[in-house]
């Protein structure tokens, strides 16, 4: 495989205010330094912020929603709902397991897209759709399930999961040890956020982990809906 230096970027992931130039070169050509890059459709910023990714996702979702609204002006609610979940919500959820925002402003910006879609499909703000926050929450729990059970793509994360030093009577046997983090970025990272949810799940929701991810997702969704 050949790497094109003109299509490459050098990014230094750090929270330091002053950094030294990278000065990377490939094939005699200097690779330009950048503050962010896109990898597999996800925008990674040098200071590990997801603001660019959220803005990029919202922009694409609005574009897809406006296109859907123009095409399906005379469609019924069922058709409009299907178009939203198939064309728009997929954009809002792509890679959301890792970039799921914790800031209220970013969450609201994403929710406005679904609120507009609900008005378009049902002529009201409310609908029977699962909220985007709940959908991302379930997706993160299912991702940790894959890591816990050692699925190939998630094995690197699963190998770093540790059992707690002790278990109380209210804990289930599959509890994962959480670590205190000093920085906001580490505290609200994917692994730390999802471990808290995982440990709070009842033992019945986890049950036997030797099942398909789809069956596990159904169990988790049922527990979350019952807790409302």
Tab-separated table of C-alpha atoms in Angstrom:
chain	number	residue	atom	x	y	z
A	1	UNK	CA	0.000	0.000	0.000
A	2	UNK	CA	1.354	3.415	-0.971
A	3	UNK	CA	0.841	6.465	1.226
A	4	UNK	CA	0.305	9.815	-0.467
A	5	UNK	CA	2.107	12.528	1.577
A	6	UNK	CA	-0.059	15.275	0.059
A	7	UNK	CA	-3.181	13.614	1.455
A	8	UNK	CA	-1.678	13.018	4.902
A	9	UNK	CA	-1.781	15.165	8.036
A	10	UNK	CA	0.360	15.211	11.149
A	11	UNK	CA	-1.621	15.683	14.362
A	12	UNK	CA	-0.199	15.861	17.873
A	13	UNK	CA	-2.773	14.765	20.449
A	14	UNK	CA	-2.039	16.762	23.581
A	15	UNK	CA	-3.631	19.281	25.915
A	16	UNK	CA	-0.442	21.333	26.233
A	17	UNK	CA	-0.815	24.961	25.176
A	18	UNK	CA	2.624	25.139	23.579
A	19	UNK	CA	3.862	22.275	21.427
A	20	UNK	CA	6.961	21.777	19.333
A	21	UNK	CA	6.552	21.404	15.560
A	22	UNK	CA	6.361	17.789	14.422
A	23	UNK	CA	8.379	18.185	11.202
A	24	UNK	CA	7.393	14.780	9.816
A	25	UNK	CA	8.300	13.987	6.230
A	26	UNK	CA	7.561	11.124	3.876
A	27	UNK	CA	9.226	10.520	0.547
A	28	UNK	CA	11.092	13.787	0.813
A	29	UNK	CA	7.877	15.761	1.286
A	30	UNK	CA	6.932	17.471	4.539
A	31	UNK	CA	3.604	16.304	5.966
A	32	UNK	CA	1.506	19.370	6.880
A	33	UNK	CA	0.600	19.720	10.541
A	34	UNK	CA	-3.081	20.059	11.434
A	35	UNK	CA	-5.210	20.477	14.549
A	36	UNK	CA	-7.662	17.760	13.516
A	37	UNK	CA	-8.090	14.864	11.109
A	38	UNK	CA	-10.864	12.576	9.922
A	39	UNK	CA	-10.427	8.851	10.434
A	40	UNK	CA	-13.126	6.425	9.286
A	41	UNK	CA	-15.629	9.273	9.244
A	42	UNK	CA	-14.829	10.469	12.781
A	43	UNK	CA	-13.142	13.823	13.341
A	44	UNK	CA	-10.336	13.638	15.902
A	45	UNK	CA	-9.103	16.918	17.384
A	46	UNK	CA	-5.640	17.406	18.814
A	47	UNK	CA	-7.016	18.451	22.243
A	48	UNK	CA	-9.362	15.413	22.258
A	49	UNK	CA	-12.550	17.464	21.952
A	50	UNK	CA	-15.606	16.151	20.094
A	51	UNK	CA	-17.030	19.580	19.207
A	52	UNK	CA	-16.038	19.322	15.527
A	53	UNK	CA	-17.515	15.834	15.281
A	54	UNK	CA	-20.827	16.955	16.791
A	55	UNK	CA	-21.040	19.954	14.450
A	56	UNK	CA	-20.154	17.787	11.450
A	57	UNK	CA	-22.798	15.210	12.422
A	58	UNK	CA	-25.510	17.817	12.971
A	59	UNK	CA	-24.765	19.490	9.649
A	60	UNK	CA	-25.038	16.196	7.763
A	61	UNK	CA	-28.217	15.206	9.621
A	62	UNK	CA	-29.944	18.527	8.854
A	63	UNK	CA	-29.018	18.188	5.203
A	64	UNK	CA	-30.462	14.677	5.026
A	65	UNK	CA	-33.592	15.691	6.943
A	66	UNK	CA	-34.330	18.677	4.694
A	67	UNK	CA	-33.897	16.449	1.654
A	68	UNK	CA	-36.313	13.923	3.150
A	69	UNK	CA	-38.847	16.635	3.954
A	70	UNK	CA	-38.776	17.912	0.365
A	71	UNK	CA	-39.235	14.451	-1.150
A	72	UNK	CA	-41.912	13.177	1.258
A	73	UNK	CA	-44.144	16.221	1.638
A	74	UNK	CA	-47.244	14.161	0.858
A	75	UNK	CA	-46.123	10.956	2.551
A	76	UNK	CA	-47.915	9.417	5.536
A	77	UNK	CA	-46.511	9.292	9.069
A	78	UNK	CA	-45.281	5.723	8.721
A	79	UNK	CA	-43.324	6.506	5.569
A	80	UNK	CA	-41.838	9.666	7.070
A	81	UNK	CA	-40.831	7.850	10.252
A	82	UNK	CA	-39.176	5.082	8.253
A	83	UNK	CA	-37.293	7.638	6.158
A	84	UNK	CA	-36.031	9.404	9.275
A	85	UNK	CA	-34.794	6.255	11.014
A	86	UNK	CA	-33.233	4.933	7.790
A	87	UNK	CA	-31.617	8.088	6.402
A	88	UNK	CA	-31.245	10.680	9.151
A	89	UNK	CA	-30.864	8.881	12.470
A	90	UNK	CA	-28.101	6.704	11.031
A	91	UNK	CA	-26.058	9.880	10.546
A	92	UNK	CA	-26.769	11.014	14.111
A	93	UNK	CA	-25.661	7.647	15.480
A	94	UNK	CA	-22.618	6.892	13.340
A	95	UNK	CA	-19.677	6.309	15.683
A	96	UNK	CA	-21.653	7.826	18.572
A	97	UNK	CA	-20.393	5.108	20.911
A	98	UNK	CA	-17.044	6.901	21.113
A	99	UNK	CA	-18.063	10.567	20.686
A	100	UNK	CA	-21.321	10.533	22.687
A	101	UNK	CA	-21.366	14.089	24.122
A	102	UNK	CA	-21.712	14.819	27.816
A	103	UNK	CA	-22.208	18.585	27.453
A	104	UNK	CA	-25.828	19.734	27.564
A	105	UNK	CA	-25.399	22.172	24.681
A	106	UNK	CA	-24.105	19.493	22.325
A	107	UNK	CA	-26.853	17.074	23.381
A	108	UNK	CA	-29.535	19.688	22.697
A	109	UNK	CA	-28.124	20.456	19.246
A	110	UNK	CA	-28.459	16.782	18.310
A	111	UNK	CA	-31.931	16.493	19.845
A	112	UNK	CA	-33.255	19.402	17.787
A	113	UNK	CA	-32.861	17.351	14.633
A	114	UNK	CA	-35.097	14.585	15.975
A	115	UNK	CA	-37.597	17.114	17.335
A	116	UNK	CA	-37.907	18.639	13.868
A	117	UNK	CA	-38.307	15.172	12.368
A	118	UNK	CA	-41.054	14.338	14.895
A	119	UNK	CA	-42.995	17.454	13.887
A	120	UNK	CA	-42.565	16.504	10.234
A	121	UNK	CA	-43.693	12.906	10.739
A	122	UNK	CA	-46.324	13.248	13.483
A	123	UNK	CA	-47.161	16.994	13.429
A	124	UNK	CA	-46.132	17.317	17.075
A	125	UNK	CA	-42.962	17.485	19.164
A	126	UNK	CA	-43.636	14.201	20.943
A	127	UNK	CA	-43.380	10.761	19.358
A	128	UNK	CA	-42.895	7.162	20.387
A	129	UNK	CA	-39.313	7.259	19.198
A	130	UNK	CA	-36.555	6.400	21.595
A	131	UNK	CA	-34.579	9.520	22.476
A	132	UNK	CA	-31.138	9.898	20.952
A	133	UNK	CA	-29.598	9.975	24.429
A	134	UNK	CA	-31.196	6.640	25.324
A	135	UNK	CA	-30.205	5.171	21.984
A	136	UNK	CA	-26.565	6.172	22.482
A	137	UNK	CA	-26.687	4.884	26.060
A	138	UNK	CA	-27.830	1.431	24.949
A	139	UNK	CA	-25.251	1.405	22.154
A	140	UNK	CA	-22.445	2.153	24.629
A	141	UNK	CA	-23.561	-0.631	26.970
A	142	UNK	CA	-23.660	-3.080	24.061
A	143	UNK	CA	-20.182	-1.958	23.006
A	144	UNK	CA	-18.844	-2.744	26.477
A	145	UNK	CA	-20.607	-6.109	26.269
A	146	UNK	CA	-18.555	-6.865	23.144
A	147	UNK	CA	-15.372	-5.776	24.915
A	148	UNK	CA	-16.224	-7.807	28.045
A	149	UNK	CA	-16.905	-10.962	26.020
A	150	UNK	CA	-13.691	-10.527	24.024
A	151	UNK	CA	-15.056	-9.784	20.562
A	152	UNK	CA	-12.161	-9.325	18.165
A	153	UNK	CA	-12.728	-5.656	17.310
A	154	UNK	CA	-13.100	-4.753	21.008
A	155	UNK	CA	-10.519	-7.113	22.492
A	156	UNK	CA	-7.956	-4.330	23.114
A	157	UNK	CA	-10.425	-2.598	25.439
A	158	UNK	CA	-11.615	-5.848	26.994
A	159	UNK	CA	-8.081	-6.831	27.973
A	160	UNK	CA	-7.784	-3.660	30.077
A	161	UNK	CA	-10.972	-4.241	32.070
A	162	UNK	CA	-10.292	-5.283	35.659
A	163	UNK	CA	-12.421	-6.786	38.405
A	164	UNK	CA	-12.989	-4.662	41.537
A	165	UNK	CA	-11.071	-5.289	44.757
A	166	UNK	CA	-14.295	-6.208	46.551
A	167	UNK	CA	-17.978	-6.794	45.837
A	168	UNK	CA	-20.822	-5.670	48.059
A	169	UNK	CA	-24.070	-7.601	48.448
A	170	UNK	CA	-25.795	-5.369	45.917
A	171	UNK	CA	-23.144	-5.817	43.235
A	172	UNK	CA	-23.401	-8.339	40.445
A	173	UNK	CA	-20.561	-10.730	39.703
A	174	UNK	CA	-19.670	-9.027	36.420
A	175	UNK	CA	-18.835	-5.662	37.964
A	176	UNK	CA	-15.844	-3.808	36.487
A	177	UNK	CA	-13.386	-1.752	38.482
A	178	UNK	CA	-13.640	1.959	37.768
A	179	UNK	CA	-10.776	4.381	38.131
A	180	UNK	CA	-10.844	7.945	39.381
A	181	UNK	CA	-9.783	10.437	36.765
A	182	UNK	CA	-8.520	13.943	37.356
A	183	UNK	CA	-9.253	15.459	33.959
A	184	UNK	CA	-12.631	16.079	32.337
A	185	UNK	CA	-11.568	14.280	29.155
A	186	UNK	CA	-10.642	11.063	30.948
A	187	UNK	CA	-13.616	11.191	33.306
A	188	UNK	CA	-16.121	11.366	30.451
A	189	UNK	CA	-14.288	9.065	28.070
A	190	UNK	CA	-16.141	6.100	26.607
A	191	UNK	CA	-14.701	3.465	28.957
A	192	UNK	CA	-15.150	5.391	32.210
A	193	UNK	CA	-18.684	6.552	31.444
A	194	UNK	CA	-19.880	3.136	30.365
A	195	UNK	CA	-18.359	1.284	33.318
A	196	UNK	CA	-20.615	3.276	35.659
A	197	UNK	CA	-23.703	2.269	33.666
A	198	UNK	CA	-22.540	-1.351	33.450
A	199	UNK	CA	-22.064	-1.630	37.210
A	200	UNK	CA	-25.504	-0.127	37.865
A	201	UNK	CA	-27.300	-2.689	35.710
A	202	UNK	CA	-29.227	-5.361	37.624
A	203	UNK	CA	-27.915	-8.910	37.485
A	204	UNK	CA	-31.017	-10.010	35.551
A	205	UNK	CA	-30.176	-7.597	32.742
A	206	UNK	CA	-26.704	-9.060	32.330
A	207	UNK	CA	-27.747	-12.655	32.854
A	208	UNK	CA	-25.582	-15.004	30.849
A	209	UNK	CA	-23.208	-13.194	28.535
A	210	UNK	CA	-22.940	-16.141	26.168
A	211	UNK	CA	-25.632	-14.709	23.914
A	212	UNK	CA	-25.855	-12.719	20.714
A	213	UNK	CA	-25.385	-8.930	20.949
A	214	UNK	CA	-28.920	-8.457	19.600
A	215	UNK	CA	-30.406	-10.496	22.468
A	216	UNK	CA	-28.320	-8.589	25.000
A	217	UNK	CA	-29.510	-5.297	23.493
A	218	UNK	CA	-33.135	-6.365	23.942
A	219	UNK	CA	-32.544	-7.202	27.616
A	220	UNK	CA	-30.852	-3.869	28.288
A	221	UNK	CA	-33.552	-1.898	26.455
A	222	UNK	CA	-36.239	-3.664	28.487
A	223	UNK	CA	-34.493	-2.783	31.773
A	224	UNK	CA	-34.059	0.853	30.798
A	225	UNK	CA	-37.696	1.193	29.691
A	226	UNK	CA	-38.916	-0.363	32.939
A	227	UNK	CA	-36.770	2.078	34.947
A	228	UNK	CA	-38.454	5.144	33.409
